[in-house]
Structures are given as structure tokens and as C-alpha cells.
């Protein structure tokens, strides 16, 4: 499967990642290799096999509705690049 | 050409669990910002979400109440988008195997009932709250990870009125299930509407717009009325409808385009690897089914049947589960077969007292026996008039432990039915209103009510209006 720089740019945009033309070039080559490995999987015959929704043979892992302690505010905001009155501060976004 | 609107609604209800959907953080409303968060809901690397069993149970309950098929196998998926209110840059939601699907909700508009098809109801996590300041935005993640049930209809609603009715019924059902407060002001119920128009009789769908920022059911209805007109006008002008999201401006009564560069939505869903799937047994579903209380529609029918009440009255009485229970206790306590006086006193005087106090009817703590006593004193024993009765009821609302009889005694409110003591007042009224008295004499018997009113006024509501009317009739007719 070929990965065009346009596709990579689209994926980067979706993830809000800015890439230079050099990075685009380099990453598209790397991703191309990775997709090549994945391509091998598509050669496996999967006719009649149920899709896997989870790799572990587990189901119904649930917890009771009992409150637990949350983080203290100092810890929550410890790594915030910018904060104000217990809020995280981010560049202005408005729809 | 005649056009018809086609509407679909997406409703999000916040489930009333004590903790978030995938972690143990509290869901309490109104906490200080970012104090109800933990590594799981903040999306730190390496954490493991675990589903809240009550959130699952509530979701199944709603699905069943909405006549859905609850799937035996359900799973969660990651929905990817980047926005600062979403710390993981993905939302745990459900894609192809929602908890429930293919249901319906009955709506009645202009006396006609039909079933609005429900496509699906799935469980997901809520996002945080953003506050926009002049130069930056503030993020509070307390709401992040609270359980949200998204209920989506098919494009199967054909008028703004029907949309309004659907929402009213949906809210009422969910409140009866006691799984959400459904308070639009607090954001525990949110609604987006999809709308398109098509030539009447056609089956395909036109280009739709999505309306957001709807803060009340009335806003939903008004915005749909506006959009339908806008769509039809656009088409009639030979222009094309642009598929877009529009915001409702409640003050100006119109929608405006969001104008943001509307990117193609590409959520890149894939199965959530941190949550193994859920297998919901038939026994589990049957067990939850048994916990579903009598729902509004059935309750209305039963109230009509058991208490012989008109549909109009019952609809008001059962508007919420609390009000319905409150009303039923009083209907049962009333010994007569004809329960109409009880219904009248609840939806009339009691409801207006509640409205003045800005509370719900059931929050007026007048005990059932005191309430019934008052009705008896007015309607049967005629110790006080209707008007005085209302005043007594108002006093009772303020001091619920005091009985009606006690209040009447203490304030000397008992009705005067004794003819001899009424004659004097009646004489005076006839004297001061000779023209009206003449009218009555000459056959305008309706005018007698005016005179009765004057006597009531003179006696400050204490005269027995029936006795007054009789005396007047004897004198003048």
C-alpha cells in the first residue's frame, strides 16, 4: 500500500501536528515501511472468522459505583504549562 | 411546491451515578474546578478504565423503556478528535455495537399518536467544560468522564411540535426511571437537532443542517420552525442548502452558521483496547426489566381508569414521578368514588401555590389527610367557600402540621350559612345596586351572580354563596 505525502499530511492535520516538508518526506518513508509489515496481514485468509474486538478472553470487567479520592489540585496542575484559578489555561479556542 | 420537514434528534443525558463512567471520581455538581479528576479521566499514559456497573445498568434500563433491543454483545470504541476539553484526544464511545438499538417512543400531537423510531442508545464519556476569556480559554475537567447516554432517533420526526413532544416524553420517561435529572439548565440533558426538507410525498432526504446551542425544549421547537422556513426559502430562491452546523440564537430567534472551517469529520473509530467487551445475559436484561416502574403513559391510562379522571387532568398529575405519587396518595385518601375534586384542587390551587413558591407540587408538605379534610370542608360540608378554601390552603402550605379546621377556627373563617345573619348584607347590596336588581327581576337571571359576588366581597368571602344565591332568587325572581 502506497502512502502519499498528502495522506500523511491529512493524518497529521487531524492530530494537530505540524510537519516540515523534510519531516513529511522522512515520516512517509518510515510509515510506508510499517504499513508494508501490516500489509502481510492482509494475505491471511480470514473467511469465516469472527472479528476480534478484544485480544484477551475477558468480558464484563466492571466496578461498583463507589467514589474514590481524586487527585489533589496541586498534583493535577503540577505539569500544566499555564494555569489560572485551578483551571488549565489553553490558547483560545472557540467554535 | 409544498415541502415537509424531516427531523432527527440527538439527545445526551447524563446518568445519575455517584462516580464517573470509567473511574471512581465523584460526579457531584458544582465542585471547584479540576478537583474531581484522576489519572484515568485525565488520560495519563498507562491507566486502565473500568466500566461503572451502574452506568451500564442505567443504560440498559433506558434502552428497555424505549422499546429497544438490548444487545447481548456490546463493546466500546475510541472516537478521535482534538479539542482542549478532551484530555485523551479521544472519547470512549460506542460505534457499531451500541448497548441498545431499534426502539421507539410514542408521541401524540393533535390527538394523533405515532411511534418515533429510535436508532440507538449508546454509552460514552462526557468532555470537560471550557470557559472562554479574552485571550485564552480555561479548562475544567470535572465533567470529563461523566457517563453520558446518547439517544439518537431515525429521521422520523415530521414537525417541530412532534420534536417537542418527543423530548417532553423522553425526559419524563428517563426521570421516571430515576437515572438522570434531565435538567437542561445544568446540562444533564442536551439536544442537537438535524433538519432537512423535501417535497411532500418524496421519500429521499434533502440536505440537512445541524442545530446546536439549544438550551430548552422551546428553543428546539422555535429553532426548527425557523430552519424549516429558511430551508424552504433558500430552495425557492433557487439556491442550494449547505450542509453545516448552525447555532441557535435564542434572543434574536434565528440560527447562524458556525462559519468555522468545517473539516470533514474523520473520527477514526477503532475498538477500545483497554475495555474488554460486555456480554449481557437474558437473565440480566429480565432482572433490569423488573425494576422499571410504571411509566407515564401507563400511569395516565390507569389514573383515568381507576380514578375516573379526564386525560387532561391525569397528564398534569403524572408529569413527574414525584408529583404522580403525591397525587395518588391524595386520590386514594379521598373516600368518595368521584375523585375529580381532588384532581381539581391539585392542578388548580395547589399548582398555583407551587408556582408562586417556585417549587414542585410534591414539595408542598401538606399531609394527605389535612388536604382531604380541606376539600371536604369546602366541597361537602361547605364550612368555607371555595375562595376561603384557597386562602386556607395557602396558609397550610406555610404550616403543614396545622389542620384546615384549626386554621378556620383560629381565624374565624367559617362560612356564614345562617339566613338571618345574611339578610342584612343582602339588603344592603340590593339597595346599592338597584339597576342590577331590576335586571334580575325583569328576567336577566345571569346578573344574579354579580350580586352574589358583591355579598361575598362584603362578607370577605365568608358568606355561603349558595345560600346567598337562594335568598336573592327568592327576593328577586
Coordinates of C-alpha atoms in Angstrom, one line a residue, chain B residues 72-291:
Chain B
X72 CA -26.2 -9.4 24.1
X73 CA -22.8 -8.4 23.0
X74 CA -21.6 -4.8 23.3
X75 CA -18.3 -3.0 23.2
X76 CA -16.6 0.4 23.4
X77 CA -14.7 2.2 20.7
X78 CA -12.4 5.1 20.6
X79 CA -13.6 8.2 18.8
X80 CA -10.7 10.5 17.9
X81 CA -10.8 14.3 17.8
X82 CA -8.7 17.0 19.1
X83 CA -10.2 19.6 21.3
X84 CA -8.9 21.0 24.7
X85 CA -12.0 19.7 26.6
X86 CA -10.9 16.2 25.8
X87 CA -7.6 15.4 27.6
X88 CA -7.1 11.9 26.0
X89 CA -7.6 13.3 22.4
X90 CA -10.1 10.6 22.1
X91 CA -13.5 9.9 23.6
X92 CA -14.5 6.4 24.7
X93 CA -17.8 5.9 23.0
X94 CA -19.6 3.1 21.1
X95 CA -19.6 2.7 17.3
X96 CA -21.0 -0.4 15.7
X97 CA -22.3 -2.3 18.8
X98 CA -24.2 0.1 20.9
X99 CA -25.9 -1.2 24.1
X100 CA -29.4 -0.8 22.6
X101 CA -30.9 -0.2 19.2
X102 CA -34.1 -0.2 17.2
X103 CA -36.6 1.2 19.6
X104 CA -39.4 3.7 19.5
X105 CA -41.2 6.3 21.5
X106 CA -44.9 7.1 21.1
X107 CA -45.8 10.7 20.6
X108 CA -49.3 12.3 20.4
X109 CA -49.8 15.5 18.5
X110 CA -53.3 16.9 17.8
X111 CA -54.8 13.7 19.2
X112 CA -52.9 11.5 16.7
X113 CA -50.4 9.0 18.1
X114 CA -47.4 7.6 16.3
X115 CA -44.2 5.9 17.1
X116 CA -40.9 7.8 16.5
X117 CA -38.2 5.3 15.6
X118 CA -35.1 5.3 17.8
X119 CA -32.0 4.2 16.1
X120 CA -29.7 3.6 19.0
X121 CA -28.8 4.5 22.6
X122 CA -25.1 4.2 23.4
X123 CA -22.9 5.0 26.4
X124 CA -20.0 7.3 26.3
X125 CA -17.9 9.6 28.4
X126 CA -18.6 13.4 28.7
X127 CA -16.0 16.0 27.8
X128 CA -14.8 18.8 30.1
X129 CA -16.0 22.4 30.3
X130 CA -14.4 25.4 28.6
X131 CA -14.7 28.9 29.6
X132 CA -13.5 31.4 27.0
X133 CA -11.8 34.5 28.2
X134 CA -10.5 37.4 26.1
X135 CA -7.1 35.9 25.1
X136 CA -7.2 32.3 26.3
X137 CA -9.6 29.5 27.3
X138 CA -9.9 27.9 30.7
X139 CA -10.4 24.1 31.1
X140 CA -12.2 22.3 33.9
X141 CA -12.0 18.6 33.6
X142 CA -14.5 17.8 36.4
X143 CA -17.2 16.8 33.9
X144 CA -14.7 14.7 31.8
X145 CA -15.6 11.1 32.1
X146 CA -19.1 11.5 33.5
X147 CA -21.4 8.9 32.0
X148 CA -23.5 10.1 29.0
X149 CA -26.2 8.2 27.2
X150 CA -26.7 9.3 23.7
X151 CA -30.1 8.6 22.3
X152 CA -30.5 9.0 18.6
X153 CA -33.7 8.9 16.6
X154 CA -34.1 8.0 13.0
X155 CA -35.0 10.9 10.7
X156 CA -38.5 10.1 11.7
X157 CA -39.9 13.3 13.2
X158 CA -42.1 15.5 10.9
X159 CA -42.9 18.7 12.7
X160 CA -41.3 21.0 15.4
X161 CA -44.4 20.1 17.6
X162 CA -43.6 16.4 17.3
X163 CA -40.0 17.1 18.2
X164 CA -41.1 19.0 21.3
X165 CA -43.5 16.2 22.3
X166 CA -40.8 13.6 21.8
X167 CA -38.4 15.5 24.1
X168 CA -41.1 16.0 26.7
X169 CA -42.0 12.3 26.7
X170 CA -38.3 11.2 26.7
X171 CA -37.5 13.4 29.6
X172 CA -40.5 12.2 31.6
X173 CA -39.6 8.6 31.0
X174 CA -36.0 9.0 32.0
X175 CA -37.0 10.9 35.1
X176 CA -39.4 8.1 36.0
X177 CA -36.6 5.7 35.7
X178 CA -34.6 7.9 38.1
X179 CA -31.4 7.5 36.1
X180 CA -30.9 11.2 35.2
X181 CA -32.2 14.6 36.4
X182 CA -32.6 15.7 32.7
X183 CA -32.1 19.3 33.7
X184 CA -31.2 21.3 30.6
X185 CA -30.1 24.3 32.7
X186 CA -27.5 22.2 34.4
X187 CA -26.6 20.4 31.2
X188 CA -27.7 17.0 32.3
X189 CA -29.9 16.8 29.2
X190 CA -28.6 18.3 25.9
X191 CA -30.1 18.1 22.5
X192 CA -28.9 18.7 18.9
X193 CA -31.4 18.7 16.0
X194 CA -30.9 17.6 12.4
X195 CA -33.3 19.1 9.9
X196 CA -33.9 18.9 6.2
X197 CA -36.9 19.5 4.0
X198 CA -38.2 17.6 0.9
X199 CA -41.1 18.0 -1.5
X200 CA -44.2 16.5 0.1
X201 CA -44.6 12.9 -0.9
X202 CA -41.0 12.3 -1.7
X203 CA -39.1 9.6 0.2
X204 CA -35.4 10.7 -0.2
X205 CA -33.8 13.2 2.2
X206 CA -32.8 16.7 1.4
X207 CA -29.5 18.3 2.5
X208 CA -29.6 18.8 6.3
X209 CA -28.3 21.3 8.7
X210 CA -27.5 20.5 12.3
X211 CA -28.7 22.9 15.0
X212 CA -26.7 23.3 18.2
X213 CA -26.8 25.6 21.3
X214 CA -30.3 24.6 22.2
X215 CA -31.0 25.5 25.8
X216 CA -34.6 24.4 26.2
X217 CA -37.3 22.3 24.5
X218 CA -38.9 25.5 23.4
X219 CA -35.6 26.6 21.8
X220 CA -35.6 23.2 19.9
X221 CA -39.1 23.9 18.6
X222 CA -38.5 27.5 17.7
X223 CA -35.2 26.8 16.0
X224 CA -36.8 24.1 13.9
X225 CA -39.7 26.4 12.9
X226 CA -37.0 28.9 11.9
X227 CA -34.8 26.4 10.0
X228 CA -37.7 24.9 8.1
X229 CA -38.6 28.3 6.8
X230 CA -35.0 29.1 6.0
X231 CA -34.6 25.9 4.0
X232 CA -37.8 26.4 2.0
X233 CA -36.9 30.0 1.3
X234 CA -33.4 29.0 0.2
X235 CA -34.8 26.4 -2.2
X236 CA -37.5 28.6 -3.6
X237 CA -34.8 31.2 -4.3
X238 CA -33.1 28.6 -6.5
X239 CA -30.2 28.3 -4.0
X240 CA -28.7 25.2 -2.5
X241 CA -28.8 24.3 1.2
X242 CA -25.3 23.9 2.5
X243 CA -24.7 21.0 4.9
X244 CA -23.5 22.7 8.0
X245 CA -23.8 23.2 11.8
X246 CA -25.7 26.2 12.8
X247 CA -26.1 27.8 16.2
X248 CA -29.4 28.9 17.7
X249 CA -29.5 32.5 19.0
X250 CA -32.4 32.4 21.4
X251 CA -32.5 36.2 21.9
X252 CA -32.7 37.0 18.2
X253 CA -34.8 34.0 17.4
X254 CA -32.6 32.8 14.5
X255 CA -29.8 30.3 13.6
X256 CA -26.4 31.4 12.4
X257 CA -23.8 29.5 10.6
X258 CA -20.8 28.5 12.7
X259 CA -18.6 29.7 9.9
X260 CA -15.6 27.7 11.3
X261 CA -13.8 25.7 8.7
X262 CA -16.0 22.7 8.8
X263 CA -13.5 19.9 8.5
X264 CA -14.6 16.5 7.2
X265 CA -15.4 14.5 10.3
X266 CA -13.0 11.7 10.5
X267 CA -13.1 10.1 13.9
X268 CA -11.1 7.0 13.0
X269 CA -13.1 4.8 15.3
X270 CA -11.5 1.6 16.5
X271 CA -12.2 -0.9 19.3
X272 CA -11.1 0.4 22.7
X273 CA -8.3 -2.0 23.6
X274 CA -8.5 -1.1 27.3
X275 CA -12.0 -2.3 27.8
X276 CA -12.9 -6.0 27.1
X277 CA -16.4 -6.5 25.7
X278 CA -19.6 -6.9 27.6
X279 CA -21.9 -9.9 27.4
X280 CA -25.3 -9.1 28.7
X281 CA -27.3 -12.2 29.6
X282 CA -31.0 -12.6 29.1
X283 CA -31.3 -13.0 32.9
X284 CA -29.6 -9.7 33.4
X285 CA -32.0 -8.0 31.0
X286 CA -35.0 -9.6 32.6
X287 CA -33.8 -8.6 36.0
X288 CA -33.5 -5.0 34.9
X289 CA -36.8 -5.1 33.2
X290 CA -38.4 -5.9 36.6
X291 CA -37.0 -2.7 38.1

